[in-house]
Every structure is written in C-alpha cells, then in structure tokens.
CSV table of C-alpha atoms in Angstrom, one decimal:
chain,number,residue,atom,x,y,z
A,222,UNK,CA,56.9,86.2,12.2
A,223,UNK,CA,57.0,89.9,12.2
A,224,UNK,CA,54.7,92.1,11.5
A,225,UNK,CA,56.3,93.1,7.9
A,226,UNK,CA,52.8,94.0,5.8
A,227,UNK,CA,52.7,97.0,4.1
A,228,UNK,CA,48.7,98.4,4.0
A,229,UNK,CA,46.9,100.9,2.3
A,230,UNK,CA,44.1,102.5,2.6
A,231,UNK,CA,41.6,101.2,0.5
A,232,UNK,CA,41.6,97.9,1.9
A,233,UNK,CA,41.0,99.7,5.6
A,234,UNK,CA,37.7,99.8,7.9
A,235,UNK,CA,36.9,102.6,10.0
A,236,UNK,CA,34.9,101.3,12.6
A,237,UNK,CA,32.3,103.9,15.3
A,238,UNK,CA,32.3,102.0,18.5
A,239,UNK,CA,29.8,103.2,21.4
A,240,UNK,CA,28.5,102.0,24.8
A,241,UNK,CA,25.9,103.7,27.1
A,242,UNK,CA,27.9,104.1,29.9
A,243,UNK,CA,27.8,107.9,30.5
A,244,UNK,CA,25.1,110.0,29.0
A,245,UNK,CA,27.8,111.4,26.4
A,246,UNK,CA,27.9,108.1,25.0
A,247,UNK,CA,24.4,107.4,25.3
A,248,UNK,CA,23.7,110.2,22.8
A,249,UNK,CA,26.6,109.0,20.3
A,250,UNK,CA,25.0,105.7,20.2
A,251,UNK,CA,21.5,107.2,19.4
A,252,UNK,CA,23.4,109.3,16.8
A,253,UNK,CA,25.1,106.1,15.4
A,254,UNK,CA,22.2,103.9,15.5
A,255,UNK,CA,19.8,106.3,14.1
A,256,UNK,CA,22.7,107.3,11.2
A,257,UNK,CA,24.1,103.9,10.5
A,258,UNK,CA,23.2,100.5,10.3
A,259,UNK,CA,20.9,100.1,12.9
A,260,UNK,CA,22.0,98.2,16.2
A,261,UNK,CA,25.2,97.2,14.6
A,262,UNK,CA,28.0,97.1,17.1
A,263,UNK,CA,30.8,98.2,15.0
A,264,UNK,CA,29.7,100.2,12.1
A,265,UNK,CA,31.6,101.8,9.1
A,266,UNK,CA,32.0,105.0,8.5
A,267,UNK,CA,31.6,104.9,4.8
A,268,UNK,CA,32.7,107.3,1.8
A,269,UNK,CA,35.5,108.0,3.8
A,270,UNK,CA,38.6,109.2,1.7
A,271,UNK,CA,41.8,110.1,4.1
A,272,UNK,CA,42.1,109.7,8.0
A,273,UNK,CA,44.9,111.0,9.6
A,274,UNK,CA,46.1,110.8,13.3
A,275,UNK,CA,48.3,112.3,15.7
A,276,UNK,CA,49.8,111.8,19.0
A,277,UNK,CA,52.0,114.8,20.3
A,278,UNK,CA,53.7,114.3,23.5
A,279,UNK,CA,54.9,117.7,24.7
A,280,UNK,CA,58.7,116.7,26.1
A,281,UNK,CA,60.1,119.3,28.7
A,282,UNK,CA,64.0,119.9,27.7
A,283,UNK,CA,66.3,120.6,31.0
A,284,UNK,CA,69.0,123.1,29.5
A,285,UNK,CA,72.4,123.8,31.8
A,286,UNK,CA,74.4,126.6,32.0
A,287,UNK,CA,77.2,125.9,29.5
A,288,UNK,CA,75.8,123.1,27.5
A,289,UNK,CA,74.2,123.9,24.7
A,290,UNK,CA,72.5,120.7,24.2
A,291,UNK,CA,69.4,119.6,26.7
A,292,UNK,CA,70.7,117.5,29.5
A,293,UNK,CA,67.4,116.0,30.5
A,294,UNK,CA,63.9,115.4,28.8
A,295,UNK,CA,60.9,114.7,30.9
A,296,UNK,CA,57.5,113.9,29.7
A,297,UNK,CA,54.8,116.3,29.1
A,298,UNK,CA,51.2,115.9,27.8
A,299,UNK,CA,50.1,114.0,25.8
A,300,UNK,CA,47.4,115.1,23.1
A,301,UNK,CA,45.8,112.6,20.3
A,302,UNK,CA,43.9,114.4,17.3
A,303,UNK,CA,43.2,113.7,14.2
A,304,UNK,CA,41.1,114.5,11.2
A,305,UNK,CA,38.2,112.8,9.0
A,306,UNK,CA,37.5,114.0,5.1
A,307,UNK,CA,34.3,112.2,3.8
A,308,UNK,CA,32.7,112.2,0.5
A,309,UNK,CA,29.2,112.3,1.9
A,310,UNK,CA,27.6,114.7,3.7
A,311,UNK,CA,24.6,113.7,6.1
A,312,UNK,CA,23.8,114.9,9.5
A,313,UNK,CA,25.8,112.2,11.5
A,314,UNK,CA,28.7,113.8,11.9
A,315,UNK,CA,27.8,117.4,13.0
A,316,UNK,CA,25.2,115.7,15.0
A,317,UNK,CA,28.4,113.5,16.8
A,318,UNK,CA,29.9,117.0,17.0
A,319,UNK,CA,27.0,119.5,18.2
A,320,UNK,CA,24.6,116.4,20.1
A,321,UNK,CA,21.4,117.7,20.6
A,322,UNK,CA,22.2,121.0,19.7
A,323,UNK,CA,22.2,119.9,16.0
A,324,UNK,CA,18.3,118.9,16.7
A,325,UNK,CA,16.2,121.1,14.3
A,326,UNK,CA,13.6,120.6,18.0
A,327,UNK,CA,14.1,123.2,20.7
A,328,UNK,CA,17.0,121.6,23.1
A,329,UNK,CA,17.9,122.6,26.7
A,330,UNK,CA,21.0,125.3,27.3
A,331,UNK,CA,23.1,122.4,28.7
A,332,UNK,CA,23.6,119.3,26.9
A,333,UNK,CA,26.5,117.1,26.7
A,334,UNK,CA,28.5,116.8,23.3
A,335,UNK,CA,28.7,113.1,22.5
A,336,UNK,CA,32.0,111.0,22.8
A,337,UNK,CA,33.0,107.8,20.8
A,338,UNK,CA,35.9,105.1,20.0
A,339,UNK,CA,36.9,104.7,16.5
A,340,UNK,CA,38.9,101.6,15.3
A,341,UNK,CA,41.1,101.7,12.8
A,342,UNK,CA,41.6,98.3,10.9
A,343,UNK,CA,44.3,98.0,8.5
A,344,UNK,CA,44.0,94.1,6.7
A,345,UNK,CA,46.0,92.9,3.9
A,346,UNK,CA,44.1,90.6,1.5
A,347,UNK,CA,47.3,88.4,0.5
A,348,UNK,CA,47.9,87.9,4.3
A,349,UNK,CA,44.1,87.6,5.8
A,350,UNK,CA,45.6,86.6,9.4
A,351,UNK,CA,47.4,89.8,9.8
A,352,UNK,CA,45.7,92.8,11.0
A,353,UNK,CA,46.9,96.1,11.8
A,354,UNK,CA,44.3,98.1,14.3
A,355,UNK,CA,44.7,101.1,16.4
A,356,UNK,CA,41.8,101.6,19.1
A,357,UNK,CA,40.9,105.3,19.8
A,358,UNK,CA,39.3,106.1,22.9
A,359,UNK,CA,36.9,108.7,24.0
A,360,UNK,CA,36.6,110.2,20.5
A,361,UNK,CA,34.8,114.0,20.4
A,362,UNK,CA,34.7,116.3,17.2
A,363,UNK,CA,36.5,119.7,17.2
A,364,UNK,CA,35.7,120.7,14.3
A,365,UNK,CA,33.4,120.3,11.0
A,366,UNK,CA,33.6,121.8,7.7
A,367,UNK,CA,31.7,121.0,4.4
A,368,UNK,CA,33.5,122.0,0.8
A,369,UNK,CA,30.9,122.3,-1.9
A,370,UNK,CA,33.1,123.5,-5.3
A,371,UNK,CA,31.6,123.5,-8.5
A,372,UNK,CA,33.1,120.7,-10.5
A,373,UNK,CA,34.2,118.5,-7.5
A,374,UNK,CA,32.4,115.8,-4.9
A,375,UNK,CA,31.4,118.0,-2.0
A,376,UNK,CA,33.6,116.8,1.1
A,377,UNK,CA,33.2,117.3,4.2
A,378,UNK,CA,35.7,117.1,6.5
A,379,UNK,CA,36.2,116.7,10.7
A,380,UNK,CA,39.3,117.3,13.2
A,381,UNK,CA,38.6,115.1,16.4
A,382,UNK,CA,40.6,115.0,20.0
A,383,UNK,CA,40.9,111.8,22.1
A,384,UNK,CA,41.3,111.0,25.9
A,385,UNK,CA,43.6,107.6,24.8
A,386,UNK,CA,44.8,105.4,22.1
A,387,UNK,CA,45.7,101.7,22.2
A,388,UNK,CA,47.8,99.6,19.5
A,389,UNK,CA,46.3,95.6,18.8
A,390,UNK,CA,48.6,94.2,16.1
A,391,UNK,CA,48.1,90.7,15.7
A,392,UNK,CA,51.0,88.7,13.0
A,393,UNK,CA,50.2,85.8,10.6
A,394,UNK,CA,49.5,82.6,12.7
A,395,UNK,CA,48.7,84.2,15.8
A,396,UNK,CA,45.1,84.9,17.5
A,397,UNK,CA,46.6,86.9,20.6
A,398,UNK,CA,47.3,90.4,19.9
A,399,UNK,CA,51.0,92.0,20.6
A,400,UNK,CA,51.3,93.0,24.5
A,401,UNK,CA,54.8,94.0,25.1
A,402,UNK,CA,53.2,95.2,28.8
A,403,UNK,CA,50.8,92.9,29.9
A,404,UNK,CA,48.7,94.3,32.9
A,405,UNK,CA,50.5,93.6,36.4
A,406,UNK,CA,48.4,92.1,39.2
C-alpha cells in the first residue's frame, strides 16, 4: 500500500544521533550526553516547536543563441540547511554550535566545532506501522539566536548545514524500508 499518511508535527520525534568516529563527533556526543539523557543512543530534542529543511540543488541552464528557453540543465551543488526554534533555552545547543569554545574554562585557539545526524520521525497514531523518517547527516550549527520578549516564551532558535540526507519511508505491513536504488555490488 502506498505511502498515503498525512502527519503533523506534534506527533513527530526529533532525534540527535552521534558516534565517536572523528574528534568532531566525539565532542557532539560529550555535548549530547552531558545535555540529554545520559548514554541514550537516540535522544529528543525536546520543547522543540517548528523544524524546517532545505535541499537546494543549484541547476546550471545551457541557453542558445536564438532560443529563449534553456536547452540543457546540468546539475550543480547541492546544499542541505535547515533551521531549529526551541522553547527552551540551555547551553546544548550553542555548545553543539561553538564546541569547546562555549566552555566558561580557558580552551585552546583551535578546536573543532562539533558535527551530528538528526532524525526526523514523522508517525501517525491511527497507522502505527507507517513511519515517515528523513536521516540528516553530518549536522553543524550556523547559526544561534535567543528571543527573550516581554510577554512571550523565550525561543531560541538555530540554522544548521548538512554534508547529506537520506529518505527511510517504511508503508503499513512492511518492515523493509523504501529503496528505489539499492546499493550495486
């Protein structure tokens, strides 16, 4: 059956995910550990209220003397970004943005800023088998900002980049994920 499931956000996880493969995911795992639930291997980023992300592909358009549409389109770059309001504001995310640097302890010059995967996971309650999750890989904050008004929750709010992202829709009745191009040998 196809995936037909409509979602919001309020039945939605966002997920941190880290390893200790390179030393800028070493220190996002500290971060993550120390911030969240400790040793958890997935945890939620919690009082978050909107999430958006982008994937722009920059497409190169061949134009040809007398034709006033493009004759050609090749593929650019690609660039994934994305942005993060929360309703909460603690360290863990400026420390996920500035790594060591956010230390209150004297830090060396060089230091690497920390890189992360965030899972999205979309689920519909009526339809429990049917999950909706995008994988974003190699996850490092731009940007972060913090609103404080005076009659409002304070919010603060991050804009991310990301090296990849990878789509793992799974339908009602199924335990294997959607792979339209399975790996080739």
């Amino acid at each position: 059956m196809p995936m037909q499931n409509v979602f919001t956000g309020k039945t939605g996880t966002i997920t941190l995910r880290t390893d200790t493969s390179s030393p800028e995911d070493s220190d996002a795992a500290t971060v993550v550990n120390d911030y969240f639930k400790k040793n958890d291997p997935a945890p939620i980023v919690g009082r978050a209220t909107g999430i958006q992300v982008a994937v722009q592909t920059d497409l190169d358009e061949f134009h040809e003397i007398g034709h006033r549409h493009p004759i050609v389109l090749h593929p650019g770059n690609i660039h994934i970004s994305g942005s993060i309001d929360r309703a909460y504001v603690s360290g863990a995310l400026v420390m996920l943005l500035l790594g060591r640097r956010a230390s209150k302890d004297a830090q060396p010059d060089t230091y690497v800023q920390p890189s992360f995967g965030l899972v999205l996971d979309l689920n519909d309650p009526a339809v429990p088998d049917a999950h909706a999750k995008l994988e974003i890989n190699d996850v490092k904050f731009q940007n972060w900002g913090v609103k404080m008004p005076e009659d409002d929750f304070v919010m603060e709010n991050v804009t991310f980049r990301a090296l990849s992202i990878h789509v793992v829709d799974t339908e009602t009745g199924t335990t294997t994920p959607h792979n339209p191009f399975p790996a080739t040998p």
